[in-house]
Short mmCIF file of C-alpha atoms in Angstrom, two decimals:
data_model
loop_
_atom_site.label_atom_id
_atom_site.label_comp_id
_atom_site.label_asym_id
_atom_site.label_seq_id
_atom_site.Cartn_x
_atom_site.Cartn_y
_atom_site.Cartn_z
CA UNK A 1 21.71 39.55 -31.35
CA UNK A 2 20.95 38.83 -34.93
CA UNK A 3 19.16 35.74 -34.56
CA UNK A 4 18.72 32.58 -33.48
CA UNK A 5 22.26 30.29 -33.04
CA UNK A 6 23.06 28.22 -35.95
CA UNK A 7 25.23 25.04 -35.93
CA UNK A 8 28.47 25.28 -38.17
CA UNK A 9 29.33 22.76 -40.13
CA UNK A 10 32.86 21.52 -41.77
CA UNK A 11 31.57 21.19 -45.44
CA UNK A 12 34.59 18.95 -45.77
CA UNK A 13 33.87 16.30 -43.31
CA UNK A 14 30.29 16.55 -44.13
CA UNK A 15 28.57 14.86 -47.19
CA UNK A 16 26.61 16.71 -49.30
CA UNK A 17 23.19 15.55 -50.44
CA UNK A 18 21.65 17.01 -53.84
CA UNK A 19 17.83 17.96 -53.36
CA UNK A 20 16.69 14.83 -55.53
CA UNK A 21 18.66 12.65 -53.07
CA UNK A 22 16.99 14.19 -49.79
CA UNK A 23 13.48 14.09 -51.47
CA UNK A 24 13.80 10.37 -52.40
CA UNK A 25 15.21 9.82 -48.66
CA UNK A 26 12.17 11.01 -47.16
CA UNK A 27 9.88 9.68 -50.13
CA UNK A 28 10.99 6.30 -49.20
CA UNK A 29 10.56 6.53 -45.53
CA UNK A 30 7.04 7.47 -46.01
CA UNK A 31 6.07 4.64 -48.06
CA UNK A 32 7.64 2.34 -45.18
CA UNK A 33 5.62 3.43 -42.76
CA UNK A 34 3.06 3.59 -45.25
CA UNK A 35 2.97 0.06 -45.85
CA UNK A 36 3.60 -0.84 -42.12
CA UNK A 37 0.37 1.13 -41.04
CA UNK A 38 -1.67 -0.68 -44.05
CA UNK A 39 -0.25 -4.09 -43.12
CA UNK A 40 -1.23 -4.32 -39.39
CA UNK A 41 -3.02 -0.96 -38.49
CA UNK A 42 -4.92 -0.42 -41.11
CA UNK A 43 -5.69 2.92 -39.86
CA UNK A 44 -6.33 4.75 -43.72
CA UNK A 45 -10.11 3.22 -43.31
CA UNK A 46 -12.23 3.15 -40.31
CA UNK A 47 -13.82 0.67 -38.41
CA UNK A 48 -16.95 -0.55 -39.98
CA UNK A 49 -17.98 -3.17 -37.60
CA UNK A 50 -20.45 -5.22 -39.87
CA UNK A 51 -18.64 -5.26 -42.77
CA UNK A 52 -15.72 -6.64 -40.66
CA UNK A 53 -17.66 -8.99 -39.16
CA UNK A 54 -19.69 -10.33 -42.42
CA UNK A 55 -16.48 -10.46 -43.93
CA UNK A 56 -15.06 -12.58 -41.40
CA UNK A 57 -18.31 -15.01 -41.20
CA UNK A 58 -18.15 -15.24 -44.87
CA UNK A 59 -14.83 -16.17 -45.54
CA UNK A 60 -14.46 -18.08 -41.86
CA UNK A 61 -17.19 -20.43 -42.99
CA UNK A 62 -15.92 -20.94 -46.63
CA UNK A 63 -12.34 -21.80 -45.69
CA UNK A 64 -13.31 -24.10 -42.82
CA UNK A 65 -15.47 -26.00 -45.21
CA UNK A 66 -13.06 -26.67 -47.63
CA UNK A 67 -10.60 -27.56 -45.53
CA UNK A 68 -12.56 -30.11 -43.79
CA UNK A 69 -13.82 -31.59 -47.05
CA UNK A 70 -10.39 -31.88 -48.35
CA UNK A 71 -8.51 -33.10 -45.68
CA UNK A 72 -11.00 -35.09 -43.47
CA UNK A 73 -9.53 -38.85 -44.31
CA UNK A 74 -6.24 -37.41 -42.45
CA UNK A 75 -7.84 -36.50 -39.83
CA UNK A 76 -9.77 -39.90 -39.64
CA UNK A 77 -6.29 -41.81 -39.50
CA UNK A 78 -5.04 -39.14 -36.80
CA UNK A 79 -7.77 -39.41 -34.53
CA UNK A 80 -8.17 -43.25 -34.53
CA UNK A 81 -4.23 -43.63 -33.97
CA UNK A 82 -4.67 -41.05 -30.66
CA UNK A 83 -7.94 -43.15 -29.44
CA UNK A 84 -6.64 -46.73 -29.68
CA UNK A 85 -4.71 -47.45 -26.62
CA UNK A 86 -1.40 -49.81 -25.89
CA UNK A 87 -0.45 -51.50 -29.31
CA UNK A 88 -4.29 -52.39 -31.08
CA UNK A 89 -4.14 -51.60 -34.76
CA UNK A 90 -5.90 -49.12 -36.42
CA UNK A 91 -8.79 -49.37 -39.11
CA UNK A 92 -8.70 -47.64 -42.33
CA UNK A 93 -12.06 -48.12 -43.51
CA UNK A 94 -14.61 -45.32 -43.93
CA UNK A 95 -12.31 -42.49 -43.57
CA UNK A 96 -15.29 -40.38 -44.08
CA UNK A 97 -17.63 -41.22 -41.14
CA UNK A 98 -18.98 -38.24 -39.92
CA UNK A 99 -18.18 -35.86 -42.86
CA UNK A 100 -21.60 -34.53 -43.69
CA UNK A 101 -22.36 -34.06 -39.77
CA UNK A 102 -19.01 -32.48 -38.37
CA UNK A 103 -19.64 -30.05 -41.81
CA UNK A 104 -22.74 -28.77 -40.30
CA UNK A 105 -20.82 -28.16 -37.62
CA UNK A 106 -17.68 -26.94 -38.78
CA UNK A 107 -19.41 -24.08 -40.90
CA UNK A 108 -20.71 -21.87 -38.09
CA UNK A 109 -18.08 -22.44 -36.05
CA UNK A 110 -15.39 -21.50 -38.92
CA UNK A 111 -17.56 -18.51 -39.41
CA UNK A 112 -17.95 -17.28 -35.75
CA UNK A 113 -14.29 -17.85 -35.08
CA UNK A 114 -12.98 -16.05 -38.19
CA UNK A 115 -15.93 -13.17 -37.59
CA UNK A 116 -14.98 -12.60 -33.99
CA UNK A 117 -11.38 -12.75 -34.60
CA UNK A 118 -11.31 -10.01 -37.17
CA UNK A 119 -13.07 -7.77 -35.44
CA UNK A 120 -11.23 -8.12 -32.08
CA UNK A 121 -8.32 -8.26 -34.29
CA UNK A 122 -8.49 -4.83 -35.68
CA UNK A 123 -9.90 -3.14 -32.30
CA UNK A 124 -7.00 -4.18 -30.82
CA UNK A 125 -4.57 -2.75 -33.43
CA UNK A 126 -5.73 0.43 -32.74
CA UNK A 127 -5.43 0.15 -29.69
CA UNK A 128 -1.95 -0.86 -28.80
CA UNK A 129 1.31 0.35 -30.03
CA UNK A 130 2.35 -1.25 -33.38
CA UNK A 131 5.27 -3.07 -31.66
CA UNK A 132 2.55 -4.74 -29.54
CA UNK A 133 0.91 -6.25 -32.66
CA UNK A 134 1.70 -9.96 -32.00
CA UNK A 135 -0.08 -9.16 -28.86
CA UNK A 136 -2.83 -8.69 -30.67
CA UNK A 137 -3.15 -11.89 -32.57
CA UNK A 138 -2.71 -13.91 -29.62
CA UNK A 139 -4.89 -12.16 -27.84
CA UNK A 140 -7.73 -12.08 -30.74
CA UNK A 141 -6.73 -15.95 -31.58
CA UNK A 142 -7.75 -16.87 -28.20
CA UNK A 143 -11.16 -14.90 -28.58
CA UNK A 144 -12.20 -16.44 -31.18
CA UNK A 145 -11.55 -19.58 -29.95
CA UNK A 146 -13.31 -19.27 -27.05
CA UNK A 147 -15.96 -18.00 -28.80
CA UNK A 148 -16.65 -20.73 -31.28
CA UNK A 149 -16.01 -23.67 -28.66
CA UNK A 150 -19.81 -23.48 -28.01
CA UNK A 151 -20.14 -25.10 -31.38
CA UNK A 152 -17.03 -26.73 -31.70
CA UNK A 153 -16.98 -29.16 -28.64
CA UNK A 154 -20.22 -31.06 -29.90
CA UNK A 155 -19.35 -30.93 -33.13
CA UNK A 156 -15.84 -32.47 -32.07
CA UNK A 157 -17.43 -34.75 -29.89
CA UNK A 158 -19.81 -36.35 -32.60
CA UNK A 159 -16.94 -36.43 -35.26
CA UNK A 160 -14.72 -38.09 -33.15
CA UNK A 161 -16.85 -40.96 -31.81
CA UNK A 162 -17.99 -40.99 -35.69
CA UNK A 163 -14.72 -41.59 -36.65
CA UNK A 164 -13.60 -43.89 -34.26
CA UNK A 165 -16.57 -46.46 -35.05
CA UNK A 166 -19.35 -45.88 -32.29
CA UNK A 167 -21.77 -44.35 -34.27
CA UNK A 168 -22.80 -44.31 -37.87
CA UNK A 169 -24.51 -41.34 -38.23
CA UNK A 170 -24.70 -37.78 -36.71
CA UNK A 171 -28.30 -37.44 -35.78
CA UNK A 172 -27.78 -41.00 -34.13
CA UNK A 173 -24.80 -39.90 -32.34
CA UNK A 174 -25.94 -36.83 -30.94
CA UNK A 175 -29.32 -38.62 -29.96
CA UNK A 176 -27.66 -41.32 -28.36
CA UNK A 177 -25.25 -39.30 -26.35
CA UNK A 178 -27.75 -37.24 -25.16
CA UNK A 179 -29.82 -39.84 -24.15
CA UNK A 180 -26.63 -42.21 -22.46
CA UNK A 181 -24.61 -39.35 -21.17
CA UNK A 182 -26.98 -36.05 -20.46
CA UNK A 183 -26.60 -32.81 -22.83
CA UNK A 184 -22.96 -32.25 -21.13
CA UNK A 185 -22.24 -35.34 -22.63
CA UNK A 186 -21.68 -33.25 -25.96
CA UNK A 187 -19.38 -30.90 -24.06
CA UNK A 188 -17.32 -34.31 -22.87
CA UNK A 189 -13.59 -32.81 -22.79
CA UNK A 190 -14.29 -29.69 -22.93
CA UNK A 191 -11.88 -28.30 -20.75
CA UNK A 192 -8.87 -30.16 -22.40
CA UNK A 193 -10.15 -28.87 -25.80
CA UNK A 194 -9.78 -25.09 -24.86
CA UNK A 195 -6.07 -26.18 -23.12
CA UNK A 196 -5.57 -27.63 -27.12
CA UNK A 197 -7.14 -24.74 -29.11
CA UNK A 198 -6.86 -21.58 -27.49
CA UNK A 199 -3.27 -21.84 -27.52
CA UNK A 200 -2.99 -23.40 -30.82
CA UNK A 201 -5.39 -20.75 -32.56
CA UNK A 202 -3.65 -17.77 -30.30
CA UNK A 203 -0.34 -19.48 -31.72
CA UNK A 204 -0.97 -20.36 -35.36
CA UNK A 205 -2.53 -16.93 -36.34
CA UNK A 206 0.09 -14.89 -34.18
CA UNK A 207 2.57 -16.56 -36.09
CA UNK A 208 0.58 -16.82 -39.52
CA UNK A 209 -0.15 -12.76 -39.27
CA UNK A 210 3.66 -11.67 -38.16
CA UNK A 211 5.13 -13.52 -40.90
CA UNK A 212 2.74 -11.86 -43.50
CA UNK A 213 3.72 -9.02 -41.76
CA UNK A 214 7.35 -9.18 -42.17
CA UNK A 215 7.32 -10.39 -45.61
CA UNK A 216 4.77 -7.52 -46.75
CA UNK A 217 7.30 -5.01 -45.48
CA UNK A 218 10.33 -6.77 -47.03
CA UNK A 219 8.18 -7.27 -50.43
CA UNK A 220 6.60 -3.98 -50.32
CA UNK A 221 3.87 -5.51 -52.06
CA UNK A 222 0.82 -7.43 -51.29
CA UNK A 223 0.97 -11.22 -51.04
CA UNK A 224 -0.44 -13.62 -53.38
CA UNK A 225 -2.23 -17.04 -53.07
CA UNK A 226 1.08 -19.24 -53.23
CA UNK A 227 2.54 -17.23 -50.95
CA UNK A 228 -0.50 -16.96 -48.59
CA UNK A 229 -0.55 -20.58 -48.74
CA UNK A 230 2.72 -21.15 -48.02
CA UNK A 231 2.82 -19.32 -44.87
CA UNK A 232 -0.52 -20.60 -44.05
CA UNK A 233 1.68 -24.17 -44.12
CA UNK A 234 4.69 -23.40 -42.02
CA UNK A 235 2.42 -21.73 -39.19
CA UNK A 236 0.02 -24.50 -39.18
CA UNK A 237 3.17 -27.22 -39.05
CA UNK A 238 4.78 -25.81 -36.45
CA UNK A 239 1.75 -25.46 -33.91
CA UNK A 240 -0.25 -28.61 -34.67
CA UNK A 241 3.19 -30.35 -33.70
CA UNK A 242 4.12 -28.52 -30.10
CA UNK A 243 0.12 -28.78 -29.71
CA UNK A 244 0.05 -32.69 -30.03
CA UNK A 245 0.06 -33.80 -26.71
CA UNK A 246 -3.03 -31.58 -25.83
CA UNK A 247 -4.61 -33.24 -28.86
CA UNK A 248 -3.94 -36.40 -27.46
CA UNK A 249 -5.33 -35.91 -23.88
CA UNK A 250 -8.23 -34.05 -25.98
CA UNK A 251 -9.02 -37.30 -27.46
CA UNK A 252 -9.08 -39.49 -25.04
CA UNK A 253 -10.89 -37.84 -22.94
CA UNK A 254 -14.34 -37.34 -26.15
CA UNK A 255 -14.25 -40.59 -26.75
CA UNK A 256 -14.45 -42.54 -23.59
CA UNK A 257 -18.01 -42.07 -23.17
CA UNK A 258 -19.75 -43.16 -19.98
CA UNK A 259 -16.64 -45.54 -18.94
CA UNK A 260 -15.13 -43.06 -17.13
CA UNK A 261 -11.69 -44.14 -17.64
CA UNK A 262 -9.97 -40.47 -17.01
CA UNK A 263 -10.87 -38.65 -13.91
CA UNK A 264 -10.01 -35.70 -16.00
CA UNK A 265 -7.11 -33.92 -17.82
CA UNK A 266 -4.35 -34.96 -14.81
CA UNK A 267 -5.57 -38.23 -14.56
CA UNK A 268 -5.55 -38.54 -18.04
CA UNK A 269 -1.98 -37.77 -18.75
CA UNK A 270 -0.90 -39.62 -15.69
CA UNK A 271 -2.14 -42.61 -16.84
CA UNK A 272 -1.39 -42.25 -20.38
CA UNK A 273 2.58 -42.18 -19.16
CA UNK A 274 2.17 -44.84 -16.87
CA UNK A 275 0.06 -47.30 -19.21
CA UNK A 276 1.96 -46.72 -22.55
CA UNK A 277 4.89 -44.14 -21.84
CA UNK A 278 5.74 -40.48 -22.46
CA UNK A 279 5.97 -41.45 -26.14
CA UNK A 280 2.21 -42.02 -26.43
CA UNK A 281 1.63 -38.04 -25.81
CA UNK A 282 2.72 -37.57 -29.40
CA UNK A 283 0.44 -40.17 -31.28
CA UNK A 284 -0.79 -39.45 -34.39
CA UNK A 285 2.30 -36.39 -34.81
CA UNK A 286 2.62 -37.23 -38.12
CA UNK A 287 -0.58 -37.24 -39.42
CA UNK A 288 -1.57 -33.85 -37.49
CA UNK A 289 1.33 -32.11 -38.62
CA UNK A 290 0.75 -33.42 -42.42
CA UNK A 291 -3.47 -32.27 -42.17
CA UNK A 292 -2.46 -29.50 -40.19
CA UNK A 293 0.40 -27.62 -42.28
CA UNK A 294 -1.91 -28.89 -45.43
CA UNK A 295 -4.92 -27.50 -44.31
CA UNK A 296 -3.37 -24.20 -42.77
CA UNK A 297 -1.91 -23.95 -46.23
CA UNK A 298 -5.51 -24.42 -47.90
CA UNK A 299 -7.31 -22.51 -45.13
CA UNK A 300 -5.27 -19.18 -45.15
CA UNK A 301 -5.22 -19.48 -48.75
CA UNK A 302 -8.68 -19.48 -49.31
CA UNK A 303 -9.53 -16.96 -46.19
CA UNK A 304 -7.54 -14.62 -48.33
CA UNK A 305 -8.32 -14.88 -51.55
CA UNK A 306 -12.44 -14.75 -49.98
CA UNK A 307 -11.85 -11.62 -48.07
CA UNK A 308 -9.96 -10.06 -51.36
CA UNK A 309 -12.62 -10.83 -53.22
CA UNK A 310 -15.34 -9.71 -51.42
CA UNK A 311 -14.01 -6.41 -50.31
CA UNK A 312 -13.38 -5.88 -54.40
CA UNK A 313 -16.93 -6.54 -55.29
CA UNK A 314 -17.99 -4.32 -52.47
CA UNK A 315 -15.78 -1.64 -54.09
CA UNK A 316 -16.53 -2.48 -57.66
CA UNK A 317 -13.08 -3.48 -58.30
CA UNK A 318 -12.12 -6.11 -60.87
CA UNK A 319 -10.60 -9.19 -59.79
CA UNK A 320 -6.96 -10.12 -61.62
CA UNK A 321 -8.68 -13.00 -63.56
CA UNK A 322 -11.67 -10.72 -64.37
CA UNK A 323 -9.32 -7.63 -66.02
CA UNK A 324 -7.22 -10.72 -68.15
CA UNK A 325 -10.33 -12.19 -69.42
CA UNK A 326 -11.91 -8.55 -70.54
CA UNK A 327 -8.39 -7.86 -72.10
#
């Protein structure tokens, strides 16, 4: 009874590691789940709730604008091709109706969404297991959608009926609307807009935010813009195009105004298919995909390099460009 059992081993069958070789072994495990925990846990810093959330509002608002700025005549083009029904051609003059109103619209709901989606974002990622994270993003995409439809339905409402040639100016549109159609008329298609962007926003950030994920662990680095960007593309591609048809119905129910044509989102797609065919469910593909995987590109891009810069003059770090310009 001279101690506790011990497990033989045949020294020739077994391999041999040096103490430099074990020591690297576990030194590289450790900086895997290192970087796992910093790329979707986050866990080495706690929760600060309004820096999260100014952070998100600050960077939510700034990437929204620019992206709207940038890619609006796209989205012009898109909307009018989804609105005109049977075989009527489209116009391409003033691509830009509506720019400076759907803008003051687009800010504080860019902010709101991006603010509430960080924070439920990170709450939930400590919450749930880390193979649960895409959970997460769906879940916190959704959230934040929901949250910033209260601004986004009128300001949808007024850019599309802008854009499509009924009004010439915001103040006049909203007025008019009011005034025609009741203050629900601003909400008009409201319920087919949340069946469009709650799953596109759960969809486009879950994907967006596993990718970076995956590529962060394989890089063992963090990203940069072009690569931010790029992802920001693919995820935006891919979900404006299996989200078309609820862009469609979303459409043509905002702009019919007080005609009443669709009962409601059935209706709508019923007689869609039986007026013009399955095929006109995916009007206007091309140009969503094209402003979508353009502006996801811009958008993500910019909603990083914001938040990076912001959290390093909160820290009193130097930006990259700073440090080569003081060299």
């Amino acid at each position: 009874m001279g101690g506790p059992p011990t497990l033989a081993m045949d020294n020739k069958s077994s391999p041999q590691l040096s103490p430099d070789a074990i020591k690297n072994l576990y030194t590289s495990q450790a900086e895997t789940q290192k970087l796992f925990a910093s790329v979707s846990m986050e866990k080495e810093k706690p929760f600060d709730f309004f820096r999260v959330l100014v952070d998100g509002v600050i960077a939510g608002g700034t990437a929204g604008v620019v992206v709207e700025t940038s890619l609006y005549p796209i989205d012009t083009i898109k909307t009018r091709l989804q609105a005109v029904r049977g075989g009527g051609k489209i116009v391409l003059k003033g691509l830009y109706n509506g720019l400076a109103g759907n803008l003051a619209g687009v800010l504080p709901a860019s902010a709101i969404f991006v603010g509430v989606y960080e924070l439920t974002k990170q709450k939930l990622l400590k919450m749930f297991p880390e193979n649960l994270s895409a959970f997460a993003h769906l879940t916190a995409g959704a959230i934040g959608g929901a949250a910033s439809s209260l601004v986004r339905v009128p300001t949808e409402v007024v850019k599309t009926r802008m854009q499509t040639g009924q009004f010439v100016s915001a103040p006049n549109a909203v007025r008019l609307i009011v005034r025609k159609e009741g203050f629900r008329g601003l909400y008009a298609g409201y319920s087919s807009f949340l069946l469009r962007d709650l799953p596109f926003d759960a969809m486009q950030f879950c994907i967006y935010e596993q990718i970076r994920i995956g590529y962060k662990l394989a890089a063992k680095r963090d990203l940069n813009d072009a690569e931010n960007a790029v992802i920001g593309a693919f995820s935006g591609a891919i979900t404006g195009a299996i989200t078309t048809p609820l862009d469609v119905i979303k459409t043509r129910l905002m702009v019919q105004g007080s005609a009443n044509q669709y009962k409601g989102i059935v209706d709508c797609v019923q007689t869609i298919v039986r007026e013009e065919g399955a095929p006109a469910l995916l009007k206007g593909i091309g140009p969503r995909v094209l402003w979508i995987g353009i502006g996801g590109s811009i958008f993500f891009g910019v909603l990083e390099r914001t938040k990076l810069l912001l959290a390093q003059r909160r820290d009193g770090k130097q930006t990259p460009e700073e440090s080569f310009k003081k060299d």
